[in-house]
Coordinates of C-alpha atoms in Angstrom, one line a residue:
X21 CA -141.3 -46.5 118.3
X22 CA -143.0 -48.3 121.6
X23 CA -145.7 -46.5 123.8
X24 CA -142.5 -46.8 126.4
X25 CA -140.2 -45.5 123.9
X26 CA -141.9 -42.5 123.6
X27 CA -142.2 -42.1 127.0
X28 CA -139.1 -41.6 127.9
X29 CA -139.3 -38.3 125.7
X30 CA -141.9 -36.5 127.6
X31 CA -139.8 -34.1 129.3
X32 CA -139.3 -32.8 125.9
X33 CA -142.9 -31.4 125.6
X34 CA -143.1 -29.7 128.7
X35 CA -143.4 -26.4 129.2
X36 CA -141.0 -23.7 129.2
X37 CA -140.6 -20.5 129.8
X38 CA -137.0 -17.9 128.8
X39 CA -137.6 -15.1 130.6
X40 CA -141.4 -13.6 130.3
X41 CA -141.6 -15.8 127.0
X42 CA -143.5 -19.3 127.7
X43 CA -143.2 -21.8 125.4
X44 CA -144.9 -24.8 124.2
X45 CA -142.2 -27.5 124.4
X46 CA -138.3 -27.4 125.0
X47 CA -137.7 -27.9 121.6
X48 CA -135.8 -24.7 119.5
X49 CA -134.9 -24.8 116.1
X50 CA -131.1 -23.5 116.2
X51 CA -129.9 -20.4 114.2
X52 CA -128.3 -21.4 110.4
X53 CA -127.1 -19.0 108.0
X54 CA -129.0 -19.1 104.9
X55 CA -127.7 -16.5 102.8
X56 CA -131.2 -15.5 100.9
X57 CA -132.1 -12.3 101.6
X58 CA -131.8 -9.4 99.2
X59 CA -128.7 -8.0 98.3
X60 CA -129.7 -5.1 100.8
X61 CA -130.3 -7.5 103.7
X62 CA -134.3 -7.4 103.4
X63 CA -136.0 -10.9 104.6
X64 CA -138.1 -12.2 101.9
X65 CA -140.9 -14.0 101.1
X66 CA -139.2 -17.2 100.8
X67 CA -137.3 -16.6 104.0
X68 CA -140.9 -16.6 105.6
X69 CA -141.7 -19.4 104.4
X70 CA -138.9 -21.5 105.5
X71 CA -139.5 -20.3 109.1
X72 CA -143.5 -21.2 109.0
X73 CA -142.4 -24.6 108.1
X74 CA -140.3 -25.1 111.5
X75 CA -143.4 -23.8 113.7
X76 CA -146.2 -25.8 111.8
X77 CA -143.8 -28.6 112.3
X78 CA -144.1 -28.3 116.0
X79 CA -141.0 -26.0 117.1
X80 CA -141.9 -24.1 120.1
X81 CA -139.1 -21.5 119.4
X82 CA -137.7 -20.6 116.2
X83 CA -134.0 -18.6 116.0
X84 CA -133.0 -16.4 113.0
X85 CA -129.7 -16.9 111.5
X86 CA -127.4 -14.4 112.1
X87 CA -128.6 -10.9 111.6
X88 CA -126.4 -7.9 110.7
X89 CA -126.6 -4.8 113.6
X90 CA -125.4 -2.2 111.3
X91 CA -124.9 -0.7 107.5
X92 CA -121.1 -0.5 107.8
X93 CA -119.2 -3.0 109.6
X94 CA -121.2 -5.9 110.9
X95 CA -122.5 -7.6 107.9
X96 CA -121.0 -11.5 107.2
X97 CA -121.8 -12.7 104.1
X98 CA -123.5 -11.4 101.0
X99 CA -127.3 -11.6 100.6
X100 CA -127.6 -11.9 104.3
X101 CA -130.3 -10.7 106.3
X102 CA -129.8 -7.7 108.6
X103 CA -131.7 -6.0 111.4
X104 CA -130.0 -2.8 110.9
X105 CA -133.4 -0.3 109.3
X106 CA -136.3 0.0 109.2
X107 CA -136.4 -1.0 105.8
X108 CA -135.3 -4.7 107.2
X109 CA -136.8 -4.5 110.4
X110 CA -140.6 -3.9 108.4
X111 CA -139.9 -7.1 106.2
X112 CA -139.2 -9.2 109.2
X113 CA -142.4 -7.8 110.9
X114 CA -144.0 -9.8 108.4
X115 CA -141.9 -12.9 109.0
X116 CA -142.6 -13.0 112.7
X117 CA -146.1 -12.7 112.0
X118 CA -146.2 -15.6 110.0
X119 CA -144.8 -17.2 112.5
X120 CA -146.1 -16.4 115.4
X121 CA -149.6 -17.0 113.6
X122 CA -148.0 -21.4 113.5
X123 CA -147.9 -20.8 116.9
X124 CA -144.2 -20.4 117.7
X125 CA -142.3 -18.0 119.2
X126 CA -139.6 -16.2 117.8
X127 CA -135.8 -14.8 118.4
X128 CA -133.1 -12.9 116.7
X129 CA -129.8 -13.1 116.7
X130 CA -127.9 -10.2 116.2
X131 CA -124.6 -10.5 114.9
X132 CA -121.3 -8.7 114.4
X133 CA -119.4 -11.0 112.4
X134 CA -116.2 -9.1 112.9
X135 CA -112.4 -10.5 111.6
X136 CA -114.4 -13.2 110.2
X137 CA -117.1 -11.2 107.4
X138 CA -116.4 -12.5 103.9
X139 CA -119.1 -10.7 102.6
X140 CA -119.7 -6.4 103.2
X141 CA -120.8 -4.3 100.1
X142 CA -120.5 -1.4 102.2
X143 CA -116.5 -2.0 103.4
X144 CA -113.6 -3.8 102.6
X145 CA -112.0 -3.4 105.8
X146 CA -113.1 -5.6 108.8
X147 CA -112.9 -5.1 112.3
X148 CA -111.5 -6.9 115.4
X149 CA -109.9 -6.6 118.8
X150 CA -106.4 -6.8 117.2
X151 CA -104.8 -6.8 113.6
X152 CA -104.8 -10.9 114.0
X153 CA -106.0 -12.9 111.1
X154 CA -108.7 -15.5 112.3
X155 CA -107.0 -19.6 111.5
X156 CA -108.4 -21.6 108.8
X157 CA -109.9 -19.9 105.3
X158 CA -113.3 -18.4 104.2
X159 CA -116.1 -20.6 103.6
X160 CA -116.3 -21.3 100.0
X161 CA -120.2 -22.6 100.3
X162 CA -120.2 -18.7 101.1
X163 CA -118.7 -17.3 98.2
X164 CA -115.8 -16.8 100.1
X165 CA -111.7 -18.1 99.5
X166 CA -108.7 -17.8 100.7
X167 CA -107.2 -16.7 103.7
X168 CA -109.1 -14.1 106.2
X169 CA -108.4 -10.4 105.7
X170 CA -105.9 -8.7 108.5
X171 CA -108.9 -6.9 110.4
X172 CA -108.2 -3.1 111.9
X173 CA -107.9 -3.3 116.1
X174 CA -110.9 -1.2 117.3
X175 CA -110.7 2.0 119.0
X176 CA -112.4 2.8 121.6
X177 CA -114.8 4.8 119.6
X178 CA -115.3 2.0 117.4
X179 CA -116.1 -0.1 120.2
X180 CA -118.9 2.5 121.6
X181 CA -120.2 2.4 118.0
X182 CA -120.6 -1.6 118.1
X183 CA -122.5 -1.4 121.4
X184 CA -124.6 1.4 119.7
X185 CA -125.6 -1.0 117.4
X186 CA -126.3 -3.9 119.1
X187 CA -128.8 -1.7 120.8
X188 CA -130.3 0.0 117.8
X189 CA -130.6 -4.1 116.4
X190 CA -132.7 -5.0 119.4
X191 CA -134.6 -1.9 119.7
X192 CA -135.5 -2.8 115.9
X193 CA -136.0 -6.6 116.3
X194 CA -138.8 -5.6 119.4
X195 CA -140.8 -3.9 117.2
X196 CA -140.7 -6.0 114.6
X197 CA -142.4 -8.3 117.3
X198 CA -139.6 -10.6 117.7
X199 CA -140.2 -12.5 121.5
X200 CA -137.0 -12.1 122.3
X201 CA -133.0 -11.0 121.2
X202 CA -129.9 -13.4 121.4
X203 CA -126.6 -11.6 121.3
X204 CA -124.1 -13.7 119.0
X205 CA -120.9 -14.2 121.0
X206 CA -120.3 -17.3 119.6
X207 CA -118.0 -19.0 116.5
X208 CA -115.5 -16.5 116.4
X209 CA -117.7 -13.5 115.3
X210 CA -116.5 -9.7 116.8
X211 CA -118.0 -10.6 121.2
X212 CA -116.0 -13.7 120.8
X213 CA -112.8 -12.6 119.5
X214 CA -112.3 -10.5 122.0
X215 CA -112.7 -13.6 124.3
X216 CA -110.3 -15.5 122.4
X217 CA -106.7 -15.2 123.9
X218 CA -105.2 -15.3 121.0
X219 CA -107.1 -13.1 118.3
X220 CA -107.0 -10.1 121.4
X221 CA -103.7 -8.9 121.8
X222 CA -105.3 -5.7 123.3
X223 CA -103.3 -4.2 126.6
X224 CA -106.6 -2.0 127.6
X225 CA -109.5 -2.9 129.2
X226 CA -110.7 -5.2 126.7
X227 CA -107.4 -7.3 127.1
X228 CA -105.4 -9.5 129.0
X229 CA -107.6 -11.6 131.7
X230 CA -110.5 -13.3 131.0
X231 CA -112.9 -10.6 132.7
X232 CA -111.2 -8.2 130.6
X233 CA -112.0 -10.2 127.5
X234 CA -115.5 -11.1 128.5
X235 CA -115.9 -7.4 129.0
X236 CA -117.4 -5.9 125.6
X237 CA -119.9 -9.2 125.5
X238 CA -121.1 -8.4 129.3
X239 CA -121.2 -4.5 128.1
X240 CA -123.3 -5.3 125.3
X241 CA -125.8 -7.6 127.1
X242 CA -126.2 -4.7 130.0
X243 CA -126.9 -2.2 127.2
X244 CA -129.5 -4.5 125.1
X245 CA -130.9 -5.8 128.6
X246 CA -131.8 -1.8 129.3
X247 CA -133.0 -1.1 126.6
X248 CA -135.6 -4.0 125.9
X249 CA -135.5 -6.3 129.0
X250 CA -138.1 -5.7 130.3
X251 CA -140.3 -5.7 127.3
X252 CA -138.7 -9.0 125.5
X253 CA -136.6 -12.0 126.6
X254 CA -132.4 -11.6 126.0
X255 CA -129.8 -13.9 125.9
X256 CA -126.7 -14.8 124.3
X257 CA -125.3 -17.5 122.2
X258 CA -121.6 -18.7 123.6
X259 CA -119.5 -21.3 121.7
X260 CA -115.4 -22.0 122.1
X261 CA -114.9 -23.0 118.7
X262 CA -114.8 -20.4 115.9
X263 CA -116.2 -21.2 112.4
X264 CA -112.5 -20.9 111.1
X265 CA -111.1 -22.9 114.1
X266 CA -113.2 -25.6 115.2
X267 CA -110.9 -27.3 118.1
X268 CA -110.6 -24.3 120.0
X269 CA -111.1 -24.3 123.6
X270 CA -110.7 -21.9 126.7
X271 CA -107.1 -22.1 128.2
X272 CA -108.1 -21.9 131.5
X273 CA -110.8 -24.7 131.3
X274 CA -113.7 -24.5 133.9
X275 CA -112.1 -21.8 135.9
X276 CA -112.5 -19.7 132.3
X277 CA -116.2 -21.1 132.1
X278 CA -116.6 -20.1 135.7
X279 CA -115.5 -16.3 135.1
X280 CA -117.3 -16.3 131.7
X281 CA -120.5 -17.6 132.8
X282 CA -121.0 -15.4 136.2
X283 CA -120.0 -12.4 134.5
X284 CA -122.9 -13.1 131.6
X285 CA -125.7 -14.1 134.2
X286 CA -124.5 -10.5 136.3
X287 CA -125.8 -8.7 133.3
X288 CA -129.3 -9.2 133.9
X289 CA -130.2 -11.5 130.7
X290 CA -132.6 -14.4 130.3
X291 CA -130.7 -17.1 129.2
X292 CA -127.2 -18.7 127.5
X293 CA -127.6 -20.4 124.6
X294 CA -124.0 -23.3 124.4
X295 CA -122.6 -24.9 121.1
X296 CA -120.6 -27.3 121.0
X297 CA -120.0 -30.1 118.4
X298 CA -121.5 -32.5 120.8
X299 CA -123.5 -30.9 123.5
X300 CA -123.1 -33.8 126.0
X301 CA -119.4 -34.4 125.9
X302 CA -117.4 -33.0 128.4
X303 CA -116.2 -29.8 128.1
X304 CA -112.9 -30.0 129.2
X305 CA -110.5 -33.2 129.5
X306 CA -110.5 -32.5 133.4
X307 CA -113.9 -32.3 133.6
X308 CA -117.3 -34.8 133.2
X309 CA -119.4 -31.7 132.7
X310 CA -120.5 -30.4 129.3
X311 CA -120.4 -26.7 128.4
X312 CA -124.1 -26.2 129.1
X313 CA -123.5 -28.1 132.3
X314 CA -121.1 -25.3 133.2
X315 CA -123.3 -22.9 132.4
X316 CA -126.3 -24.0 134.1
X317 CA -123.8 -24.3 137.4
X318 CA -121.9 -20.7 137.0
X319 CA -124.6 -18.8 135.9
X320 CA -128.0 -20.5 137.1
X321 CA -129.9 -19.2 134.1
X322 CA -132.2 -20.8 131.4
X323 CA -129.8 -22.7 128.9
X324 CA -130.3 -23.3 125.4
X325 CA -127.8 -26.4 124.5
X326 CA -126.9 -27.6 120.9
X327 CA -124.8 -29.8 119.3
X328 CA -125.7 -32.7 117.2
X329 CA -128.8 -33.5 120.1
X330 CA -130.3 -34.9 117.3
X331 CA -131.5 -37.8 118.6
X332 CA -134.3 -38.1 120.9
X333 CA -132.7 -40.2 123.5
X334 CA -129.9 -37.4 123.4
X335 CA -132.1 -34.4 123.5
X336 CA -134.4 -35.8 126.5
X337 CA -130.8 -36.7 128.4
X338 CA -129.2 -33.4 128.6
X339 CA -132.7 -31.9 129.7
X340 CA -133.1 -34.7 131.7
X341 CA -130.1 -34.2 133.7
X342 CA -131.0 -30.6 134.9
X343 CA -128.1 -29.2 132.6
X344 CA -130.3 -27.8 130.0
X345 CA -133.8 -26.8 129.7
X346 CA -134.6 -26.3 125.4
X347 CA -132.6 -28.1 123.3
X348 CA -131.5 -26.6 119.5
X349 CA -131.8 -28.5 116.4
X350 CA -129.6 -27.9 112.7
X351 CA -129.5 -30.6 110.7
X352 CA -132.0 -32.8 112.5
X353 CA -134.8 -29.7 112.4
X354 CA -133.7 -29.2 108.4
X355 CA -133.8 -33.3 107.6
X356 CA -137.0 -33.3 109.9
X357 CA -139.2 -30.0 109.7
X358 CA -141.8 -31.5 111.8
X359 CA -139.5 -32.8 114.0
X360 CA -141.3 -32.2 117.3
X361 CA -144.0 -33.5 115.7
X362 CA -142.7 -36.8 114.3
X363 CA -141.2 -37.6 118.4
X364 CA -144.5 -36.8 120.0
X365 CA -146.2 -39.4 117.7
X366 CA -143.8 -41.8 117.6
X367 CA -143.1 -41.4 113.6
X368 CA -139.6 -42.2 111.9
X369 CA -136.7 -39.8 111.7
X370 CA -135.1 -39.5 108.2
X371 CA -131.1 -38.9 108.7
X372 CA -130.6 -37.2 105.5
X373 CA -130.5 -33.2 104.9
X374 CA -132.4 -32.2 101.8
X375 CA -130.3 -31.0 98.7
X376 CA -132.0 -28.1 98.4
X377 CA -133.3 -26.6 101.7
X378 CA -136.0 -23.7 100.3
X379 CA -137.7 -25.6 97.3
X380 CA -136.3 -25.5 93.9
X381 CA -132.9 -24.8 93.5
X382 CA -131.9 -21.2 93.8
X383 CA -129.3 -19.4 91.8
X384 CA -127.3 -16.0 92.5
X385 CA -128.8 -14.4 89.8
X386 CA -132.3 -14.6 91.7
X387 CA -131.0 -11.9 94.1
X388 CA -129.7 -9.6 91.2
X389 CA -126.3 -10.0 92.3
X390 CA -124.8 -7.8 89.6
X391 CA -126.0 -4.5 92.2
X392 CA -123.9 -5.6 94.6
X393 CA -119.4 -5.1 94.2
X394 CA -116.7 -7.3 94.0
X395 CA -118.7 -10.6 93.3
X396 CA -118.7 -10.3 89.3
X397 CA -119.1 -13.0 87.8
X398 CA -121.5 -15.5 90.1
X399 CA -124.4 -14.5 87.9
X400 CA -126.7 -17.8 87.6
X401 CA -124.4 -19.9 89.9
X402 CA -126.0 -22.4 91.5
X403 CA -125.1 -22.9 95.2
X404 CA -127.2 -24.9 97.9
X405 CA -127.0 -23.3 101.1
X406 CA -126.2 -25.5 104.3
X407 CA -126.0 -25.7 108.1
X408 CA -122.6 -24.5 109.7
X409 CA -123.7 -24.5 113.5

């Protein structure tokens, strides 16, 4: 790569700031399940270590997969990591300091997986806006199969109990000296199927127009916002496709985007983080703008784009244009840990993603999964997690 060449990426290793958080560079590392916690949703030591990697290698933000808000109904997989106790919250206290001590900063994302869990020692109902099965099947590189479960339409009390949660979660991730929150209303998870017009069949509040739908995504972001704005940065991750129905998009096109994105940015958080399959294709066939592009014009916040930006020419462009301002990195940051890094001085991108993404391969039985129901019989399987942002 050319003196010239790597010119051309500077505007990647600016300066940044989300909220009261200033950051290195504009380069994030995106959030990716990982399924390696203990069977009781503790971080571990290995988890740790796979985030230090991404700030030594130059990330100036790091995001945590997906972490579960409470010990009933919100957890998504088995052996993932939650933010629920402080039990978990202590573990990850340790994480963040590892992390923050390569020089990064640090976020999590809270989650409420919703209709789509496939994994929740604790229940084997699931929740969502209406008794519609999410499209497509489980994830099998998740120990799930076959078709969704039916999930129970929330009641109102049920609904107060989420936003309860998502509350408690952040409350939990601040002290645990996490930088900042991001809200996961994204890929189909509880806050975006109530979005989606055809998993909410609700005739209440929480149903029918888009603002209606929006609604318990805007609620939750004005509740976390209270409780910790003003002591950490807060944002939330949007996406139109779901992880069990990847060509869905918003009926109404930008006018949706339009509603959706105002009524975010009116909740007082920091920043919307977009995903897309490809970050810089249009979001709409009427449209030349990209989903962060609508986002940057509807809500005039800091955005967070991702979607295969793993090229540098890609990643600089959609900065570049004023429609992002950090850009998020899956399979690039987990082929290239020292991503950032490798651009700045000019060094040689492998394409491929490592077989094994922690070190040597792992097997179920590491994580004692005998105390933990229904999965008999996965004792000493080996499985090899991977991206599925």
């Amino acid at each position: 790569m050319s003196v010239q060449q790597r010119a051309q990426y500077e505007t990647l290793f600016r300066p940044a700031a989300v909220g009261g958080v200033e950051l290195a560079n504009r380069i994030a590392l995106a959030p990716m399940t990982r399924v390696s916690a203990t069977a009781e949703g503790v971080p571990t030591e290995r988890i740790g270590a796979y985030y230090r990697v991404f700030a030594e290698g130059g990330f100036a933000l790091l995001i945590t997969e997906g972490l579960y808000i409470d010990d009933q109904t919100s957890q998504g997989y088995f052996f993932q990591p939650g933010i629920a106790n402080p039990a978990q919250a202590a573990a990850w206290r340790r994480v963040v300091d590892g992390v923050h001590a390569a020089g990064a900063k640090f976020f999590a994302q809270l989650m409420h997986a919703g209709s789509q869990s496939q994994g929740n020692p604790q229940t084997t109902a699931t929740w969502g806006p209406s008794a519609v099965r999410p499209k497509g099947e489980q994830l099998a590189m998740y120990r799930g199969s076959g078709a969704f479960r039916i999930p129970r339409a929330m009641t109102a009390e049920q609904i107060g109990q989420v936003r309860a949660a998502f509350v408690n979660a952040a409350r939990l991730a601040r002290d645990a000296g996490f930088d900042g929150v991001e809200i996961h209303g994204a890929n189909g998870y509880l806050l975006d199927a109530f979005l989606t017009d055809y998993m909410n069949a609700r005739t209440d509040d929480y149903g029918g127009s888009v603002a209606n739908r929006i609604r318990l995504a805007t609620e939750v972001c004005g509740d976390v916002v209270a409780a910790v704005g003003a002591d950490i940065a807060v944002g939330i991750r949007i996406s139109q496709a779901k992880v069990s129905d990847n060509r869905h998009r918003w009926a109404g096109g930008e006018e949706d985007a339009a509603a959706i994105f105002t009524a975010l940015a009116d909740t007082g958080i920091d920043y919307i983080h977009t995903t897309e399959y490809r970050a810089l294709a249009p979001a709409f066939d009427d449209t030349v703008r990209s989903l962060a592009g609508l986002a940057k014009r509807y809500s005039g916040l800091s955005i967070i784009a991702n979607g295969h930006l793993d090229d540098p020419r890609d990643a600089a462009t959609i900065v570049d244009s004023g429609a992002a301002d950090i850009v998020a990195l899956a399979k690039a940051a987990l082929a290239n840990r020292d991503w950032p890094r490798r651009v700045r001085m000019g060094q040689p991108l492998s394409p491929d993603v490592p077989a094994d993404l922690f070190g040597p391969v792992a097997t179920v039985k590491d994580w004692e999964v005998t105390d933990v129901p229904n999965i008999a019989g996965l004792e000493g399987r080996d499985y090899k997690t991977v991206d599925t942002t």
